[in-house]
XYZ file of C-alpha atoms in Angstrom:
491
model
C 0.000 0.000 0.000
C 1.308 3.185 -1.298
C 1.810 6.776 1.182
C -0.848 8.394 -0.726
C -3.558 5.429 0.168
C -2.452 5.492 3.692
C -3.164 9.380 4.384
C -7.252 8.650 3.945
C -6.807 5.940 6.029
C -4.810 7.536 8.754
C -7.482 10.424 8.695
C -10.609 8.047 8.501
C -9.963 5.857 11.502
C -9.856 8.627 14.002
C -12.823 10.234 12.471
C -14.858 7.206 12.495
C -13.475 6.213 16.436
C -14.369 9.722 16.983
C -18.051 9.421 16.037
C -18.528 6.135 17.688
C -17.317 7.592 20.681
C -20.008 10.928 19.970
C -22.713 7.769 19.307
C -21.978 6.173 22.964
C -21.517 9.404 24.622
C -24.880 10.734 23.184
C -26.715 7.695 24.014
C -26.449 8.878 27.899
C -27.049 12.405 27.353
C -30.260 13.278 29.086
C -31.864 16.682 31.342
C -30.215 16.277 34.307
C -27.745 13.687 33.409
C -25.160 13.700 36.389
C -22.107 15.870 35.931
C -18.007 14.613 35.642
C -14.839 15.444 33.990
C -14.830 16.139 30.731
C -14.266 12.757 29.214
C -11.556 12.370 26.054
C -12.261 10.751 22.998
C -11.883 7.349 23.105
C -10.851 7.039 26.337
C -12.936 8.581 28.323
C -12.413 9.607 31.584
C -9.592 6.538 31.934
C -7.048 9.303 32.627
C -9.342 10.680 35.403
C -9.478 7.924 37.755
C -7.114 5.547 39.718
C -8.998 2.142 40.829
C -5.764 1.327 43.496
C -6.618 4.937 45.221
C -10.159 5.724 46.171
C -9.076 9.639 46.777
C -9.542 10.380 42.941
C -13.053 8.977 43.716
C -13.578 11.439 46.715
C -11.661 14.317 45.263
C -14.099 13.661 42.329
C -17.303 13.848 44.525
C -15.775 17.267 45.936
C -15.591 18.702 42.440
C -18.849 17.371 41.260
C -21.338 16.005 43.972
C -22.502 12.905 45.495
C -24.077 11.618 41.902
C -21.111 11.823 39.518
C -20.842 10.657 35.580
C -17.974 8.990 33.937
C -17.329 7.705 31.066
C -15.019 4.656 31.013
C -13.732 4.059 27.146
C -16.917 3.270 25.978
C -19.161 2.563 29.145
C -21.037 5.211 30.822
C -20.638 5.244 34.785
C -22.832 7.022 37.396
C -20.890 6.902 40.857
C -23.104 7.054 43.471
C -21.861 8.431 47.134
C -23.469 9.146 50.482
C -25.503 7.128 52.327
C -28.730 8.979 51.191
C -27.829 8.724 47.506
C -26.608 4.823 47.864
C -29.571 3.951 49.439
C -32.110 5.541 46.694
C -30.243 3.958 44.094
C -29.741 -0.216 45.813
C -33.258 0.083 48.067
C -35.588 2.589 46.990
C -34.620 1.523 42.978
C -33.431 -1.936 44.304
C -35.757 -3.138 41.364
C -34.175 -1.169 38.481
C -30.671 -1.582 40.173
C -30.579 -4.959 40.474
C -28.746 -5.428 37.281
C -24.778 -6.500 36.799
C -22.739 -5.114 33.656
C -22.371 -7.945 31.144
C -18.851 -9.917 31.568
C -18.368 -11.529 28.061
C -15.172 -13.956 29.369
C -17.370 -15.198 32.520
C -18.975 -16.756 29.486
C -15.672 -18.235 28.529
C -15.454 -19.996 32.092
C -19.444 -21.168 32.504
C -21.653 -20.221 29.160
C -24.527 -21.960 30.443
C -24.334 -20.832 34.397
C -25.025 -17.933 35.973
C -24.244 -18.253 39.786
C -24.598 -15.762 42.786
C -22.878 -13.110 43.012
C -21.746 -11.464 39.076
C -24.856 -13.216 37.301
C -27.526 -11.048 35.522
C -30.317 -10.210 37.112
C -33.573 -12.235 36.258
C -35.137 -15.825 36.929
C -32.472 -17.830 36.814
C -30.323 -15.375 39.756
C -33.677 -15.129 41.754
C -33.573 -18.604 41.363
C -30.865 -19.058 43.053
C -30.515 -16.709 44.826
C -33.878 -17.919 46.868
C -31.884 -21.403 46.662
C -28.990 -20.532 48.604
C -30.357 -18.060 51.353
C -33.190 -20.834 52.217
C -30.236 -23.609 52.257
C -28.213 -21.874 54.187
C -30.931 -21.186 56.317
C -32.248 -24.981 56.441
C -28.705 -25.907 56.936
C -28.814 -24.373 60.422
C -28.083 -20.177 60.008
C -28.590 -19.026 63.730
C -29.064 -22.134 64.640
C -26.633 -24.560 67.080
C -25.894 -27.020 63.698
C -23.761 -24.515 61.550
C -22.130 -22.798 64.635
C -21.122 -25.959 65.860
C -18.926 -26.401 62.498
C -17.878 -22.924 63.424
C -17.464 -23.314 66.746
C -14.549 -26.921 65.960
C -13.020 -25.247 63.226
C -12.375 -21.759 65.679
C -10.693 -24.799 67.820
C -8.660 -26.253 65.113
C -7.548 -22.558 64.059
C -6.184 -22.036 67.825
C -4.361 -25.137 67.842
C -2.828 -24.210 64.336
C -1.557 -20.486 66.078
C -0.465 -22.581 68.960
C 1.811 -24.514 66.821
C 3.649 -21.551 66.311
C 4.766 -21.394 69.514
C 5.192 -17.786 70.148
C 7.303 -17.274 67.462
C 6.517 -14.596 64.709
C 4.416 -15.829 61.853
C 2.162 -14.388 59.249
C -1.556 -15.044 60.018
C -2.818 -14.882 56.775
C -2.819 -18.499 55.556
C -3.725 -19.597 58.572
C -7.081 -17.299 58.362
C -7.656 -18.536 54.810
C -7.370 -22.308 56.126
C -9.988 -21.975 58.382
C -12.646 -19.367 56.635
C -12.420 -22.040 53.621
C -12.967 -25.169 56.011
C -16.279 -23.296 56.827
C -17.194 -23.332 53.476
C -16.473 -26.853 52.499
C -18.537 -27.839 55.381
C -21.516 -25.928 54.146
C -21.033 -26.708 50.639
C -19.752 -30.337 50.872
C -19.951 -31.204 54.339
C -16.630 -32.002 55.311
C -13.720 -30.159 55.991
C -9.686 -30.715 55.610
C -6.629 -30.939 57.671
C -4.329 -27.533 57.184
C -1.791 -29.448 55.627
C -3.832 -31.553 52.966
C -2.183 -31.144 49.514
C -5.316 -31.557 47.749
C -6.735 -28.636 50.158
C -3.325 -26.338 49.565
C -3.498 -26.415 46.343
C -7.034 -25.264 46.323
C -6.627 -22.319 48.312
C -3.688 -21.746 45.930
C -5.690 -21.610 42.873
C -8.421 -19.743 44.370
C -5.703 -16.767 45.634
C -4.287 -17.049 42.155
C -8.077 -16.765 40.783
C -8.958 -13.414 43.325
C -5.672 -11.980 41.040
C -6.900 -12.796 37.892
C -10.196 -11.655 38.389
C -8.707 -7.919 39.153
C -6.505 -8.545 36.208
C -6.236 -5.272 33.543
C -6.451 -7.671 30.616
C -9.580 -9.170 31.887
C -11.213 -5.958 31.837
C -10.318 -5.177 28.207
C -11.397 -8.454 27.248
C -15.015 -7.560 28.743
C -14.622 -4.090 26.863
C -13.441 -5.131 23.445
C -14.891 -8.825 23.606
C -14.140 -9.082 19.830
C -10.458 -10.417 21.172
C -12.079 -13.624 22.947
C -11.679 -14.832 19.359
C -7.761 -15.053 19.927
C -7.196 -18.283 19.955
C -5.705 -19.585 23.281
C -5.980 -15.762 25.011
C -8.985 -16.349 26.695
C -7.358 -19.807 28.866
C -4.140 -17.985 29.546
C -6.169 -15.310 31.210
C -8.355 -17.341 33.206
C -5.428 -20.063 33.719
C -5.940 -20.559 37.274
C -9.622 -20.108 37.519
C -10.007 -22.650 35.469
C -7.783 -24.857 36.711
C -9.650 -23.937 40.600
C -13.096 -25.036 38.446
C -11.587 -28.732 37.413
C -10.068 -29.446 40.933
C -13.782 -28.276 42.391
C -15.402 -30.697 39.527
C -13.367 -33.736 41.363
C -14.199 -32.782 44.847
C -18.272 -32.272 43.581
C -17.816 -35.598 41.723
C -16.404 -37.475 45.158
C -19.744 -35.904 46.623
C -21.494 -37.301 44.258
C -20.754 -40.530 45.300
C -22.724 -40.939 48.932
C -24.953 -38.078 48.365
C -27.762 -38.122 50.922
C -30.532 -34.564 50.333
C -30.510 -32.417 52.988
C -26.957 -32.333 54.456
C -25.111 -29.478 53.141
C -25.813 -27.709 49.837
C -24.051 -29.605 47.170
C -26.172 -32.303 48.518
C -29.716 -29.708 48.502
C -28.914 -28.725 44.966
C -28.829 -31.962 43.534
C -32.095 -33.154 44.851
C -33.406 -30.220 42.935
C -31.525 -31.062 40.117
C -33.661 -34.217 40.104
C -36.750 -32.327 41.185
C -36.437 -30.282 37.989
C -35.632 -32.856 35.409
C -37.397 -32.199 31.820
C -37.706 -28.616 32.680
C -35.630 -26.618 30.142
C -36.382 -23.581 32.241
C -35.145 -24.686 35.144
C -31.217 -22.998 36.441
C -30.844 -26.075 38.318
C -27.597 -27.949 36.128
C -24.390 -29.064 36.865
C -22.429 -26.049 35.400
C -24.933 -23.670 37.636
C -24.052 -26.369 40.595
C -20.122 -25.576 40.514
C -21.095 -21.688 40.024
C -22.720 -21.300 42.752
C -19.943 -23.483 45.015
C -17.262 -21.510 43.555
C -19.162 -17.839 44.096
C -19.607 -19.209 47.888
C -15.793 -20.663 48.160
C -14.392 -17.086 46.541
C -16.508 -14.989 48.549
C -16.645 -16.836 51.631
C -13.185 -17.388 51.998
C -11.776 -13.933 50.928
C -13.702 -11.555 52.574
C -13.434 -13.015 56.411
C -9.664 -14.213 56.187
C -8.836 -10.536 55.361
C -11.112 -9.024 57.978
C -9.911 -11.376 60.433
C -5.987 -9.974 59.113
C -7.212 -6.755 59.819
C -8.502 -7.281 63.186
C -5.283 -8.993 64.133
C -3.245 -6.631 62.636
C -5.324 -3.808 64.926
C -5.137 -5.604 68.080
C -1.491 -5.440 67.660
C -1.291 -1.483 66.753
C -3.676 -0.749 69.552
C -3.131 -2.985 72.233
C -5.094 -1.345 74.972
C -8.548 -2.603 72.699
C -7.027 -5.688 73.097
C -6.842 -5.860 76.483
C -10.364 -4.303 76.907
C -11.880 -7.234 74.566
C -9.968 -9.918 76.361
C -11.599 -8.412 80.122
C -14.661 -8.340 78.628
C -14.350 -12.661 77.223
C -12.726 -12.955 80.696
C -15.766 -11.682 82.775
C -18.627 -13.091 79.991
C -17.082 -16.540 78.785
C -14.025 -16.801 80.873
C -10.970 -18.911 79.339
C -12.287 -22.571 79.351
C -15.918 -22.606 77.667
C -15.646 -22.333 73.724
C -17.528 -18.841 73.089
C -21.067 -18.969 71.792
C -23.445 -16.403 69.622
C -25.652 -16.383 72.764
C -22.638 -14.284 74.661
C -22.519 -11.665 72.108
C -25.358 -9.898 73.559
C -23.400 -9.698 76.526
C -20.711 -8.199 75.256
C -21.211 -5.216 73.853
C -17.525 -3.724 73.438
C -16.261 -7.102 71.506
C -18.866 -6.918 69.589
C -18.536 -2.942 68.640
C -14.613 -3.446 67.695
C -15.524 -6.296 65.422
C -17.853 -3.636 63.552
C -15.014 -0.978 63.633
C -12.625 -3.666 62.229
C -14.905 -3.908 59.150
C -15.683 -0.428 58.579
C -12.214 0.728 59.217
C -11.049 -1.966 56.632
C -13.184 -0.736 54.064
C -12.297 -3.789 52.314
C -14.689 -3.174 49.306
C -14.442 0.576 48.840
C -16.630 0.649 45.416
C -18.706 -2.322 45.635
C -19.423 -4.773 43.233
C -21.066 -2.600 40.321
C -24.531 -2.432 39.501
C -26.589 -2.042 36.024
C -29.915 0.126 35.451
C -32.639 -2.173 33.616
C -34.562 1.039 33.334
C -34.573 4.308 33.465
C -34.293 5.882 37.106
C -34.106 9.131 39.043
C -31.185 9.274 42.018
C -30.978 13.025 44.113
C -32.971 14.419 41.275
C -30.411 13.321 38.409
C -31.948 11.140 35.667
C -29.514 8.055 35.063
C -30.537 6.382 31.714
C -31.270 2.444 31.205
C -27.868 0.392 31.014
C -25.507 2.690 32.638
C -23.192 1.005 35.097
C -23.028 1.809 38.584
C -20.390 2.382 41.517
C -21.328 2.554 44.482
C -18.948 4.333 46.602
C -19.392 2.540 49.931
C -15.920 3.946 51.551
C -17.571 7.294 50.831
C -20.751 5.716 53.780
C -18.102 3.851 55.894
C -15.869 7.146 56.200
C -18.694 9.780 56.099
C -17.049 12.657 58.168
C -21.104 13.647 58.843
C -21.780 10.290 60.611
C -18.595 8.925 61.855
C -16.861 11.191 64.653
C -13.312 10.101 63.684
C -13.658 8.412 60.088
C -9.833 8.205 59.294
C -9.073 6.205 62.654
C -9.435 3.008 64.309
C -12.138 4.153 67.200
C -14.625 1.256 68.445
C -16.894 4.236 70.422
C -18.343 4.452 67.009
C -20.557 1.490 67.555
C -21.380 2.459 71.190
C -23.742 5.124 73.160
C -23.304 7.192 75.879
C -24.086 4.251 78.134
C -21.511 1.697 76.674
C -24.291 -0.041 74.737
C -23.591 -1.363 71.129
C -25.435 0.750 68.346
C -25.123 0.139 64.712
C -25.625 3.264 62.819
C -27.771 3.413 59.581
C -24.185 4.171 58.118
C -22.700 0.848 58.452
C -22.587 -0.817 55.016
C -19.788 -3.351 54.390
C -22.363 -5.722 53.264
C -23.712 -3.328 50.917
C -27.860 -2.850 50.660
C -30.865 -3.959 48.273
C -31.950 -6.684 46.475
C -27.428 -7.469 46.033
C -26.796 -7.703 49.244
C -24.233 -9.683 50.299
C -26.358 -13.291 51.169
C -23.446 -14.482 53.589
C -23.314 -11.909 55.487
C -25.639 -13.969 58.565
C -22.736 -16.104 57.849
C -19.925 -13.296 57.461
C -21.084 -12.145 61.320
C -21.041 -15.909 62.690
C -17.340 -16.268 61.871
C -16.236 -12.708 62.695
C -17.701 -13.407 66.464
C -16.669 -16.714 66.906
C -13.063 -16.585 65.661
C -11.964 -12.957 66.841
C -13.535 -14.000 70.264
C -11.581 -17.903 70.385
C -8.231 -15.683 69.626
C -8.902 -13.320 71.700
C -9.770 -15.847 74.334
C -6.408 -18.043 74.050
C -4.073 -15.559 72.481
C -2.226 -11.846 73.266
C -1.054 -10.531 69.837
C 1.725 -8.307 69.519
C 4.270 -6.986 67.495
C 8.111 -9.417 66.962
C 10.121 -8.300 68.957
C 12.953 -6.121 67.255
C 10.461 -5.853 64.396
C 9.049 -2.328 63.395
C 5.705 -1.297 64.339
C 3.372 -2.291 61.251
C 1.355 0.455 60.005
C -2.356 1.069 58.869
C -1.114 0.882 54.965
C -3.043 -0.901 52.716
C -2.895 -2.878 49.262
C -5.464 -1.663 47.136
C -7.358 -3.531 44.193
C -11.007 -4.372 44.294
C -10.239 -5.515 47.744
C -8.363 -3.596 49.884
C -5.967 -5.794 52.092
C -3.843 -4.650 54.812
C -0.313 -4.850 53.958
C 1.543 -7.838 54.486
C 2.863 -8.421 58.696
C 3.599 -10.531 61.098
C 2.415 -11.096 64.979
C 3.514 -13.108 67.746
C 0.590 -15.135 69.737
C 1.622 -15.602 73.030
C -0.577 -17.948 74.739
C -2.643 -16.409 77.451
């Protein structure tokens, strides 16, 4: 091709990438369309915003309000801050909000499954959806069955931090050991010793799998889907996922085996697996089955091993909470009798650090996004059908209006004048509406009975000859405190 056939074409492409970008951008503009940066052609407001630093995010709502508008590439983006404004959008339009953004390479892993937690909204997610929040339930939820398994595997946890015999260790494996063992119990009724290989490798994959799911390329894949046609790209992207799927497929097949309804979920899905044979409409399949195991493993797992690092890791940096907690399991449970839900009542100061942990952590400062089906109206701005949603949920946690010191680690926050625990409307780690996270029954469970059985056997504190640790953070869509060790010093 000649120089004098390339000048058209060098000219043409921008022009037509410029008018496709006019196309999408016009699509959202509306009266009263929120305001934001001015985005740039083609990329949008890319430029504008960090995802590892949620202070572009605030300094953003400072500029522009509590109902901001970017545009990401192609995708328009309402951010949504505030308690008030968060709450119009997940409860009062929990219908219209309900949505996720489609993921083309989920489709890669599971084309015929929809799960839990990323799947679309409509029958089959209400489907199961309503499946696992009445299992859970039937499986004992507030009830003495599922703390039990709680209950031993808080026992087997201390025994592991015993092992360590004072000397310093990072607690993070550890955590993950025993918040998974909680899962497999629920999901396949059994649980593993810390040091099974089959187990290790597991947790492996599924740390590997958190990464890739955070992973830039997998976010241009959803954007420009076109290059899921690459032969081969799509596998090395989701490598370990995929390999975490086919070592779940064995354990589910094992189940399989000496399946009897009613004993754990696995178990409750395939009797209605059988229930709904011949019924094309039905979400109950194998490929939803592993779905919804893996959603509950992922989620389960992550989210109380790293608030159970950050509790640890604040016990250490402020040790006089520590020692308040620990008088307060003294006088309630004492140091003999495993610790039960029924003492939480009774012990209101535990129970308010636990809360502070979690909304000091602010381990999931945007949320999982959302998806208008319809058109809707948030704080008098007009978002239009099928723009994607953040929900800014460090911007409820950290509200400077409701918390008295938002920036620190300060338990009062969760208790009145008279030393009573309060949860203000403000506390949202779980997030709100019809998305809601449906462990979080479970999420609370754990968080009690592990941070009390720690508390109960252990003091934490800082190696000696090691520096303090600080508050720092790694940021991604989970925001982990940086890596540390303790010492636990039997009590």
């Amino acid at each position: 091709m000649g120089l004098d056939a390339l000048v058209p074409l060098a000219v043409t492409v921008p022009i037509f990438l410029l008018l496709v970008d006019l196309m999408h951008r016009h699509q959202h503009w509306t009266a009263r369309y929120p305001p934001g940066p001015l985005p740039l052609p083609g990329l949008g407001n890319l430029l504008h915003v960090d995802f590892q630093n949620i202070h572009t995010f605030n300094q953003l709502r400072h500029r522009f309000g509590d109902v901001f508008s970017l545009q990401l590439a192609w995708t328009p983006v309402v951010v949504l801050n505030g308690l008030a404004a968060v709450r119009e959008a997940l409860v009062t339009c929990g219908k219209d909000t309900a949505d996720r953004p489609p993921a083309p390479i989920s489709q890669v892993l599971a084309p015929k499954a929809s799960g839990v937690i990323l799947a679309r909204y409509g029958p089959a997610w209400r489907e199961q959806r309503r499946f696992s929040v009445s299992t859970l339930r039937n499986l004992g939820l507030g009830k003495k069955s599922l703390e039990q398994w709680v209950t031993e595997e808080a026992a087997c946890l201390c025994a592991a931090f015993a092992d360590q015999a004072g000397r310093p260790f990072r607690p993070n494996g550890l955590l993950n050991k025993a918040a998974s063992n909680v899962i497999a119990s629920l999901t396949c009724g059994r649980r593993f010793e810390y040091d099974d290989p089959r187990f290790l490798r597991l947790l492996d994959l599924a740390q590997e799998g958190s990464k890739e799911e955070l992973g830039f390329l997998r976010e241009v894949l959803n954007v420009v889907p076109l290059l899921l046609r690459i032969p081969g790209l799509a596998g090395k992207v989701l490598r370990s996922q995929k390999a975490f799927l086919t070592q779940l497929d064995e354990l589910l097949t094992e189940h399989r085996m000496t399946w009897d309804p009613a004993r754990d979920l696995t178990e409750a899905f395939l009797a209605e697996m059988e229930k709904a044979k011949g019924n094309p409409e039905s979400s109950f399949n194998d490929e939803n089955l592993r779905m919804v195991v893996a959603d509950l493993f992922f989620a389960g797992m992550v989210t109380t091993s790293i608030t159970l690092a950050w509790g640890l890791l604040l016990m250490i940096l402020h040790p006089d909470v520590q020692r308040r907690v620990q008088q307060e399991i003294d006088d309630v449970i004492g140091q003999v009798r495993r610790p039960e839900m029924g003492d939480q009542a009774r012990m209101p100061y535990t129970t308010a650090v636990i809360h502070e942990v979690q909304r000091f952590g602010d381990m999931i400062p945007l949320g999982v996004t959302h998806m208008t089906s319809r058109d809707i109206e948030v704080q008098g701005f007009r978002i239009p059908k099928e723009t994607t949603l953040f929900t800014n949920l460090s911007s409820v946690l950290k509200d400077e209006a409701v918390w008295e010191k938002p920036f620190l680690f300060h338990p009062e926050h969760f208790l009145d004048a008279q030393g009573h625990f309060v949860k203000p409307e403000a506390f949202l780690p779980f997030s709100a509406g019809r998305r809601a996270c449906l462990g979080e029954p479970l999420a609370r469970m754990e968080l009690f009975l592990f941070f009390t059985s720690l508390l109960q056997h252990f003091s934490f504190s800082v190696p000696t000859g090691q520096p303090r640790p600080s508050h720092s953070r790694v940021v991604s869509f989970l925001v982990t405190p940086s890596p540390y060790e303790l010492c636990a010093v039997p009590r």
